[in-house]
Coordinates of C-alpha atoms and ligand atoms in Angstrom, one line a residue:
X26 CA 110.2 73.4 106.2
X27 CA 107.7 74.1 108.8
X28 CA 104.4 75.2 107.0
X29 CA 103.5 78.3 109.3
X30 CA 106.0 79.5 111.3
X31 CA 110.0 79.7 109.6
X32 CA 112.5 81.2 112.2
X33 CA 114.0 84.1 111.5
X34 CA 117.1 83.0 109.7
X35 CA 120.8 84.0 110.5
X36 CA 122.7 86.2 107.9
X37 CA 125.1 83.8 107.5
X38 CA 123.6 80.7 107.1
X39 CA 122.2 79.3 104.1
X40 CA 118.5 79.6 104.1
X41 CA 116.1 76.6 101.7
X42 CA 113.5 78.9 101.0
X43 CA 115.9 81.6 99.2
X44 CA 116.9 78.8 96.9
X45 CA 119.5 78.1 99.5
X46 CA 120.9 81.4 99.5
X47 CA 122.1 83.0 102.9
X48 CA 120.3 86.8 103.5
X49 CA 123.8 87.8 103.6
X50 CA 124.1 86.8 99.9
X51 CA 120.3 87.6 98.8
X52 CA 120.8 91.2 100.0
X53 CA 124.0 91.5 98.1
X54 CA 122.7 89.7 95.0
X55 CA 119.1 90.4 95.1
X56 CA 118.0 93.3 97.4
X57 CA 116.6 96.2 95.3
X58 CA 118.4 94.6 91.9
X59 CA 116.9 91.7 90.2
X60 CA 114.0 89.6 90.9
X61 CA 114.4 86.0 92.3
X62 CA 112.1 82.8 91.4
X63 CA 112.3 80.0 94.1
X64 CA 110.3 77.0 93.5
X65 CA 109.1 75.3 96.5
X66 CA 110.1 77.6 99.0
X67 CA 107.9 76.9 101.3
X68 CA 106.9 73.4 100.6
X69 CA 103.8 72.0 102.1
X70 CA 103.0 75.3 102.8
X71 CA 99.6 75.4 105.0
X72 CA 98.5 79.1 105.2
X73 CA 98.0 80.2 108.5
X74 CA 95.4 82.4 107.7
X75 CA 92.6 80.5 105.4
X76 CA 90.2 82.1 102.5
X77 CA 87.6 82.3 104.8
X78 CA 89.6 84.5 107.4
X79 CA 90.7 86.5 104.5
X80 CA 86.8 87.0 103.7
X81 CA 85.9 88.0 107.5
X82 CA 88.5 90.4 107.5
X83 CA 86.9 92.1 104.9
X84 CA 83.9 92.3 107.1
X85 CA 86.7 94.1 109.2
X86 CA 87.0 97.8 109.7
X87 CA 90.4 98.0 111.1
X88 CA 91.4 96.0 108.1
X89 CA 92.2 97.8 105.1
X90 CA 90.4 95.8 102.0
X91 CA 90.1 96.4 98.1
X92 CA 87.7 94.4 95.8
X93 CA 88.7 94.3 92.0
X94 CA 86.8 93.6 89.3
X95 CA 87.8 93.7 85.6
X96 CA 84.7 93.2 83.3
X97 CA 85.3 91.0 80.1
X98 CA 88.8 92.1 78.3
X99 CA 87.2 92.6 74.6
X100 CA 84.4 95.3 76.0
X101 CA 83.8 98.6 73.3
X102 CA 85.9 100.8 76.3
X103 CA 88.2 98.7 77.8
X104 CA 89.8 101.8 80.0
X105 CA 86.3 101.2 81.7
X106 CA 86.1 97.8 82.8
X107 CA 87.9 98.1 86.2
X108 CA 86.4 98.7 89.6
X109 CA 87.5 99.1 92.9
X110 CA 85.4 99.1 96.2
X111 CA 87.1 99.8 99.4
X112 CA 86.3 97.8 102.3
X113 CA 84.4 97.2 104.6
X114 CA 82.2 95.0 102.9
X115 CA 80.2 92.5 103.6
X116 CA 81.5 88.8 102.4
X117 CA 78.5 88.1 100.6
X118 CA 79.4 91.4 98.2
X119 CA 82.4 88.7 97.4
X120 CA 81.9 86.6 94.2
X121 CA 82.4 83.0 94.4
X122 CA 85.6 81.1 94.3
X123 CA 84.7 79.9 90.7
X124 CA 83.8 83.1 89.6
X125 CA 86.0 84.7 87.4
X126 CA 88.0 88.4 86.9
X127 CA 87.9 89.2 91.1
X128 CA 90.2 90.0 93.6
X129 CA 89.9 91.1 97.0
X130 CA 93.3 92.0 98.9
X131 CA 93.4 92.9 102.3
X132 CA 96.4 94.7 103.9
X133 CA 97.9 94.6 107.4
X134 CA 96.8 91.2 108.2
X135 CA 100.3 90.7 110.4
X136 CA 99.0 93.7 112.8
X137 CA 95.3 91.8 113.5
X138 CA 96.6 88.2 113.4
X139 CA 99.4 87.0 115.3
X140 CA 99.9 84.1 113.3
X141 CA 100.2 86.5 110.6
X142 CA 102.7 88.5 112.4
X143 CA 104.6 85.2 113.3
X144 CA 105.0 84.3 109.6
X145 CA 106.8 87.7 109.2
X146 CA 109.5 86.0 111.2
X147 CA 111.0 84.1 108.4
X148 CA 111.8 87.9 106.5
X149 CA 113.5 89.3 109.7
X150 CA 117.0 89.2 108.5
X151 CA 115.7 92.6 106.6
X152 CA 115.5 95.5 109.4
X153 CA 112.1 95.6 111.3
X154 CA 112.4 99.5 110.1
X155 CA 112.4 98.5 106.4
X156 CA 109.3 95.6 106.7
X157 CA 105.6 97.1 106.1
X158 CA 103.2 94.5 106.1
X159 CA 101.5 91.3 104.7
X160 CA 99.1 91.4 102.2
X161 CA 96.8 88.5 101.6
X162 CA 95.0 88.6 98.0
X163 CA 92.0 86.0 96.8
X164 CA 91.0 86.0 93.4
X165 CA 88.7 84.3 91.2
X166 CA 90.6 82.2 87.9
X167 CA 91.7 84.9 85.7
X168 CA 91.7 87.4 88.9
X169 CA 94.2 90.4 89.3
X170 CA 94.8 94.0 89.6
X171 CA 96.7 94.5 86.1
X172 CA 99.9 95.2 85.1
X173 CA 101.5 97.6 87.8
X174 CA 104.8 98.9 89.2
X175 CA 105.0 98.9 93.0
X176 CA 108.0 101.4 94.5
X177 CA 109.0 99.2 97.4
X178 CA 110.5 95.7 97.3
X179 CA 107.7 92.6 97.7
X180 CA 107.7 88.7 98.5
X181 CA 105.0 87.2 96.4
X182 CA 104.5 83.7 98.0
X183 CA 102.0 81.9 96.1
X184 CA 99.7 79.8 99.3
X185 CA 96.8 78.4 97.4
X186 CA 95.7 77.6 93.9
X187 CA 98.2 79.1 91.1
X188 CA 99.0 82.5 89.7
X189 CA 100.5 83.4 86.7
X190 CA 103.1 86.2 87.0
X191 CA 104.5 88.4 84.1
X192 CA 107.0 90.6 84.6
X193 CA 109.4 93.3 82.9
X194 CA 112.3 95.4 83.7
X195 CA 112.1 97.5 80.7
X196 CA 108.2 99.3 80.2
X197 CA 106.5 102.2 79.3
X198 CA 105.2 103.6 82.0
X199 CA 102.3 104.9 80.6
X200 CA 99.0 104.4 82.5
X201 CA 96.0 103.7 81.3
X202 CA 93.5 106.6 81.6
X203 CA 90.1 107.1 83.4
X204 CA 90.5 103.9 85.7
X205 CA 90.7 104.0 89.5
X206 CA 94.0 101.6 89.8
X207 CA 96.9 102.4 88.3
X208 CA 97.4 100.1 85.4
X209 CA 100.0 100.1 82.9
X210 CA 98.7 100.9 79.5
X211 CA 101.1 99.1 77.2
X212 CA 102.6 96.3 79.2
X213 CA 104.7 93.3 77.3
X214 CA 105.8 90.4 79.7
X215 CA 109.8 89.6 79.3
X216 CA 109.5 86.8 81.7
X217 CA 106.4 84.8 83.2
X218 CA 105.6 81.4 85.5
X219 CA 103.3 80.2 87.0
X220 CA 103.4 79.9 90.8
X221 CA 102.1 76.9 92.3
X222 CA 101.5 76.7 96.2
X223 CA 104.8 77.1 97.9
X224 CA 106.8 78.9 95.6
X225 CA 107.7 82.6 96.0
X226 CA 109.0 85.3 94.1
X227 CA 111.2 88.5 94.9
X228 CA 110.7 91.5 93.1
X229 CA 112.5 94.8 93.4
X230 CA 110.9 98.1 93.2
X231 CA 110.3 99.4 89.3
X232 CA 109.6 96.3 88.3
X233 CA 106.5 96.2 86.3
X234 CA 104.7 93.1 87.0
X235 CA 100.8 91.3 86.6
X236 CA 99.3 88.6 88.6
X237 CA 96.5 86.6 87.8
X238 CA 94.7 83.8 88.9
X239 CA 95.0 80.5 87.1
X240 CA 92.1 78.6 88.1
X241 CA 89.9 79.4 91.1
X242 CA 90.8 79.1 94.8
X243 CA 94.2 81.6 94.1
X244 CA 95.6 83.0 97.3
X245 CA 98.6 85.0 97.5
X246 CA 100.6 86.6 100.4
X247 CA 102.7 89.5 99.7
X248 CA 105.9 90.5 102.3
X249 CA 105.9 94.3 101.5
X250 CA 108.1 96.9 102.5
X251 CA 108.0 100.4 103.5
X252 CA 109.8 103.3 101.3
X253 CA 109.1 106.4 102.6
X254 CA 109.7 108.8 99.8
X255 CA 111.8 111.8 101.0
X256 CA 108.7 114.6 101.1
X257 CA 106.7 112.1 103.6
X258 CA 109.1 111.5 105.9
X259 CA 110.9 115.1 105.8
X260 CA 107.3 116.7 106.7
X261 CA 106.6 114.1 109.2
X262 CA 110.0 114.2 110.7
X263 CA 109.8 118.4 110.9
X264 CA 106.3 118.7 112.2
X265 CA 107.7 116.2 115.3
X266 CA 110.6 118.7 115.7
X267 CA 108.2 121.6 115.8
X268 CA 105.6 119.9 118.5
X269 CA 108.8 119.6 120.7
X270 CA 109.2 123.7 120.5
X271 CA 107.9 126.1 122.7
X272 CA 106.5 129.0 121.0
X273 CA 107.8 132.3 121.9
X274 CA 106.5 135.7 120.9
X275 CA 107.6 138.0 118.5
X276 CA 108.7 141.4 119.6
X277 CA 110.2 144.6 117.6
X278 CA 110.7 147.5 119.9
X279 CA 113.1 148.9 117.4
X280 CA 110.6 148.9 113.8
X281 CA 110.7 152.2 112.4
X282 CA 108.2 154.2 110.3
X283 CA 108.2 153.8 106.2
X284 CA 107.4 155.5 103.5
X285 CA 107.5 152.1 101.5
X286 CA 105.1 150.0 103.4
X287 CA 105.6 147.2 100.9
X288 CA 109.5 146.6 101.1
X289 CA 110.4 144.4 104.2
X290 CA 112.5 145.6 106.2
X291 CA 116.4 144.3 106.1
X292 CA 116.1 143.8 110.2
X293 CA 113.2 142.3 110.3
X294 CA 113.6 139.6 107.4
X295 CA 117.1 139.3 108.9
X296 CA 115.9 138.9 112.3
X297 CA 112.8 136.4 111.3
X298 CA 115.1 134.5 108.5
X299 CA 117.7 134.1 112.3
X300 CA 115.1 133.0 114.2
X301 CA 113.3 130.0 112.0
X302 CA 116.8 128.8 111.6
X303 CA 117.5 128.5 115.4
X304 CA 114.5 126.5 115.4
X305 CA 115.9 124.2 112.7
X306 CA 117.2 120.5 114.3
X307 CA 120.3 119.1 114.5
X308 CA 121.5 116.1 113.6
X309 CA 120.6 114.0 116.6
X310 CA 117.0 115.4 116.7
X311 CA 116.5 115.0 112.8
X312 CA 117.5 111.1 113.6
X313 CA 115.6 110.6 116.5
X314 CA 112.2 112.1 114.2
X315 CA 113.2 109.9 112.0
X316 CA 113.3 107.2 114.2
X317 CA 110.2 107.9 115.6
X318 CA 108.4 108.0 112.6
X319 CA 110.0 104.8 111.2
X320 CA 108.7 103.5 114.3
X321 CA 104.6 104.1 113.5
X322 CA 102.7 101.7 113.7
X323 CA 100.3 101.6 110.4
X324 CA 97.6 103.8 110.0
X325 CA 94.9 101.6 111.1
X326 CA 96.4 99.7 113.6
X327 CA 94.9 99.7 117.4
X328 CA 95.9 98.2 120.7
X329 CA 94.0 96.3 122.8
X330 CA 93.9 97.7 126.2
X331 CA 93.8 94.9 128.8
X332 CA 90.3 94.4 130.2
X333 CA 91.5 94.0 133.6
X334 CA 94.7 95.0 134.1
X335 CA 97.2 93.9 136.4
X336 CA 98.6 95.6 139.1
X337 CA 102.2 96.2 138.9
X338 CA 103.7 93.4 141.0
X339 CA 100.9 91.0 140.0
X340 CA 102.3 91.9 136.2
X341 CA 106.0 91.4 136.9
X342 CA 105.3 87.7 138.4
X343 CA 103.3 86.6 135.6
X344 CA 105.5 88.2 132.9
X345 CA 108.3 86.6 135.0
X346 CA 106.3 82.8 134.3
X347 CA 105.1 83.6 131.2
X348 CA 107.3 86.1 129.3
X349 CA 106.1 88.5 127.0
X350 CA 105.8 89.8 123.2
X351 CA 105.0 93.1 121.2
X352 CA 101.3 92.9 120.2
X353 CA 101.2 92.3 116.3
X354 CA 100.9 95.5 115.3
X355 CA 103.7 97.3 117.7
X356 CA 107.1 97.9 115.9
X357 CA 110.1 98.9 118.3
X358 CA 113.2 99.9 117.1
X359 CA 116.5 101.0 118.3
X360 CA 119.4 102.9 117.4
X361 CA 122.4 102.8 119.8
X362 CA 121.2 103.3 123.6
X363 CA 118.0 105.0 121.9
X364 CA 114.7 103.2 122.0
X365 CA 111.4 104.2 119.9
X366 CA 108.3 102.6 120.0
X367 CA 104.8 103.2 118.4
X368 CA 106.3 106.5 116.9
X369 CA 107.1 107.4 120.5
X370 CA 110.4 107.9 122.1
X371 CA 111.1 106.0 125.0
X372 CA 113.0 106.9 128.1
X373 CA 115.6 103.9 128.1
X374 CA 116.2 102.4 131.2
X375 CA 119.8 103.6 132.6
X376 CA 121.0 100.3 133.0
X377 CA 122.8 98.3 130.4
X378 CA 121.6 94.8 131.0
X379 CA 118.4 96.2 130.7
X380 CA 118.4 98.1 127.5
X381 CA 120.2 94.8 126.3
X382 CA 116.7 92.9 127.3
X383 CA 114.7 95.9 125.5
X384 CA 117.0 95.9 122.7
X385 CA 116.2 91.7 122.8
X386 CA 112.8 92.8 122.6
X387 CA 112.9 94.6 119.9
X388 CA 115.1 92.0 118.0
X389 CA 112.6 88.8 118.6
X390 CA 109.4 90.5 119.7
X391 CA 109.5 89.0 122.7
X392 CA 110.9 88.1 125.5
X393 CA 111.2 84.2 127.4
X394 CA 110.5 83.7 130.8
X395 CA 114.0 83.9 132.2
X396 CA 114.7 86.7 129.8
X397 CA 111.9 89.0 131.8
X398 CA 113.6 87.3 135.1
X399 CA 116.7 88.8 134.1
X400 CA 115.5 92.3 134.4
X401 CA 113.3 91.8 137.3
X402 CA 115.6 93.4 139.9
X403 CA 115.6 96.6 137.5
X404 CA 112.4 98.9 138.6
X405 CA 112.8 101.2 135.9
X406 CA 112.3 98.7 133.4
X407 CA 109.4 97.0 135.0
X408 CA 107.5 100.1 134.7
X409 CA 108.3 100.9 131.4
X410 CA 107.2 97.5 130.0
X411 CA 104.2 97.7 132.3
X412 CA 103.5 100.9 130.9
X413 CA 103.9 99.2 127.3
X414 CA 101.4 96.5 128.9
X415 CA 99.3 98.8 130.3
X416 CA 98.6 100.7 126.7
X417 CA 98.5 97.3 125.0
X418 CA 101.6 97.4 123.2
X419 CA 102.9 94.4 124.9
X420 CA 101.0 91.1 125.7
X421 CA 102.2 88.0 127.2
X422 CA 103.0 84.8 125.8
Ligands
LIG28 C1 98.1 90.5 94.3 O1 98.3 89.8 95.2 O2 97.2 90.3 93.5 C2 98.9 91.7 94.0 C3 100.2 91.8 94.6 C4 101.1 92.8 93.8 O3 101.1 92.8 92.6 O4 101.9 93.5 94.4
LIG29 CO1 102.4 94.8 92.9

């Protein structure tokens, strides 16, 4: 098994580091049911992201970063022996390696390093719209951030040093009070191993779980996934609607006088009620806001402008030698001839071939050499992926 890069694997074909399960079969088996334990998945495994570039993201402030502490478990309160400090911070604020009861976990690290980004690959057989980030924890031996329940679907693949994890499917969910995580107060274990480098565990949402450190030196990389809960993404998806509409003024010539100012008028609540619901979407619009806002990048992500850009033709002959691919922290997705990028819609190009090599795009994040020859002759689609160059969402290889 290669240690930092695994190919994206192919629905049908068994894959080692699923316990030799194909996706096909992990979806239908595993996927938001029941938690799955593979030893050695990724054997050999050498992080390609070390401790230290964990710590400097930190020092980071695109990179979102939490330090945990927990002070000792038998203290008089023990509802107050958590704390959390949100990064940036410097690495020094960091407690050593043999220190114990720390964690620091950093989130996004596949949209600021592309070797991050590349290890994604390997969990691409699950829609890009579905995949959030990677998370890389450190922790100190007896480390953690107590016993929790996450509400998306995770890959815990233990990289360096070991971590015990408990886990239950039935729990109260009872948190405990006055601390700034949110920690299960009465949490008994039905299951629990201990991960050594290499191995990984699934968990479905709803599952309670608790990870800590055994021994110092424990680093952990979590595959999470995005669930946007149906308020989010309905407000989201309306207030993109609503930038599309022009506003138009309201008039009503035909209001008559009242002796009961305070009853609304039939016409007028008839005529306003009419009007808000010709503004409503249909079903196309609703999907393409959805689409657009599956398509965000996360929060904190930025693109790197090219210093000195290229003009157009000098772009097209080195993308044409080089071949390009999304920067790590662009998602494009697609949905029939409909393209969506960086929670923009894009204007697909009209020919086929080409929205087949933007669709490849979107499939591999990136495109080879020939694949960019391919749609050389097409000017529509040069410009649109010279635009995407231009604003940094595309880089070449
Ligand atoms: C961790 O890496 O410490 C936490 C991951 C999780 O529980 O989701
Ligand atoms: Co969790």
């Amino acid at each position: 098994m290669p240690a930092s890069h695994t190919p994206r694997p192919k629905p049908h074909e068994p894959v080692a580091w699923l316990g030799g399960l194909t996706p096909k079969q992990f979806m239908s088996r595993h996927w938001q049911k029941r938690p799955l334990l593979v030893r050695q998945a990724f054997s050999n495994f050498k992080p390609p992201v070390s401790i230290a570039e964990v710590f400097d993201l930190c020092e980071n402030e695109l990179a979102q970063s939490r330090l945990v502490k927990k002070g000792p478990t038998r203290g008089r309160d023990a509802n107050t022996r958590w704390s959390l400090a949100h990064g940036p911070f410097y690495k020094n604020k960091i407690p050593k390696l043999s220190d114990p009861n720390w964690t620091v976990l950093v989130q996004q690290v596949n949209t600021l390093l592309p070797a991050a980004d590349r290890f994604m690959d390997a969990f691409r057989f699950i829609p890009e719209a579905r995949l959030d980030d990677l998370m890389i924890s450190v922790a100190g031996p007896e480390g953690g951030i107590g016993a929790h329940v996450d509400s998306y679907d995770v890959f815990l693949i233990q990289a360096t040093g070991r971590r015990r994890w408990e886990i239950a499917e039935n729990f109260d969910p009872t948190l405990e009070p006055d601390v700034p995580l949110k920690i299960l107060q009465s949490f008994r274990a039905e299951n629990d191993w201990i991960l050594e480098p290499g191995d990984l565990l699934y968990l479905p949402p709803n599952v309670a779980h608790r990870g800590t450190a055994v021994g110092p030196g424990c680093m952990t990389w979590s595959v999470g996934f995005r669930a946007p809960g149906l308020i989010a993404l309905a407000d989201q998806a309306w207030s993109r609607h609503l930038d599309k509409l022009t506003d138009t003024e309201w008039a009503d010539p035909w209001l008559g006088a009242t002796e009961h100012p305070g009853k609304i008028p039939d016409r007028l609540l008839d005529a306003l009620a009419s009007r808000v619901l010709r503004s409503l979407p249909g079903r196309k619009a609703v999907e393409a806001a959805v689409a657009q806002v599956l398509s965000e990048p996360a929060p904190a992500a930025v693109f790197d402008l090219p210093k000195r850009p290229l003009s157009e033709v000098s772009f097209r002959t080195r993308a044409c030698q080089r071949g390009l691919r999304l920067s790590p922290a662009s998602r494009l997705l697609y949905s029939e001839n409909r393209f969506f990028m960086n929670g923009e819609c894009i204007s697909p190009p009209s020919r086929k071939a080409s929205r087949h090599i933007l669709a490849g795009l979107a499939d591999r994040r990136g495109l080879s050499a020939p694949d960019v020859e391919r749609g050389c002759h097409d000017p529509e689609l040069m410009s649109l992926l010279y635009q995407m160059y231009r604003d940094g969402w595309i880089v070449y290889h």
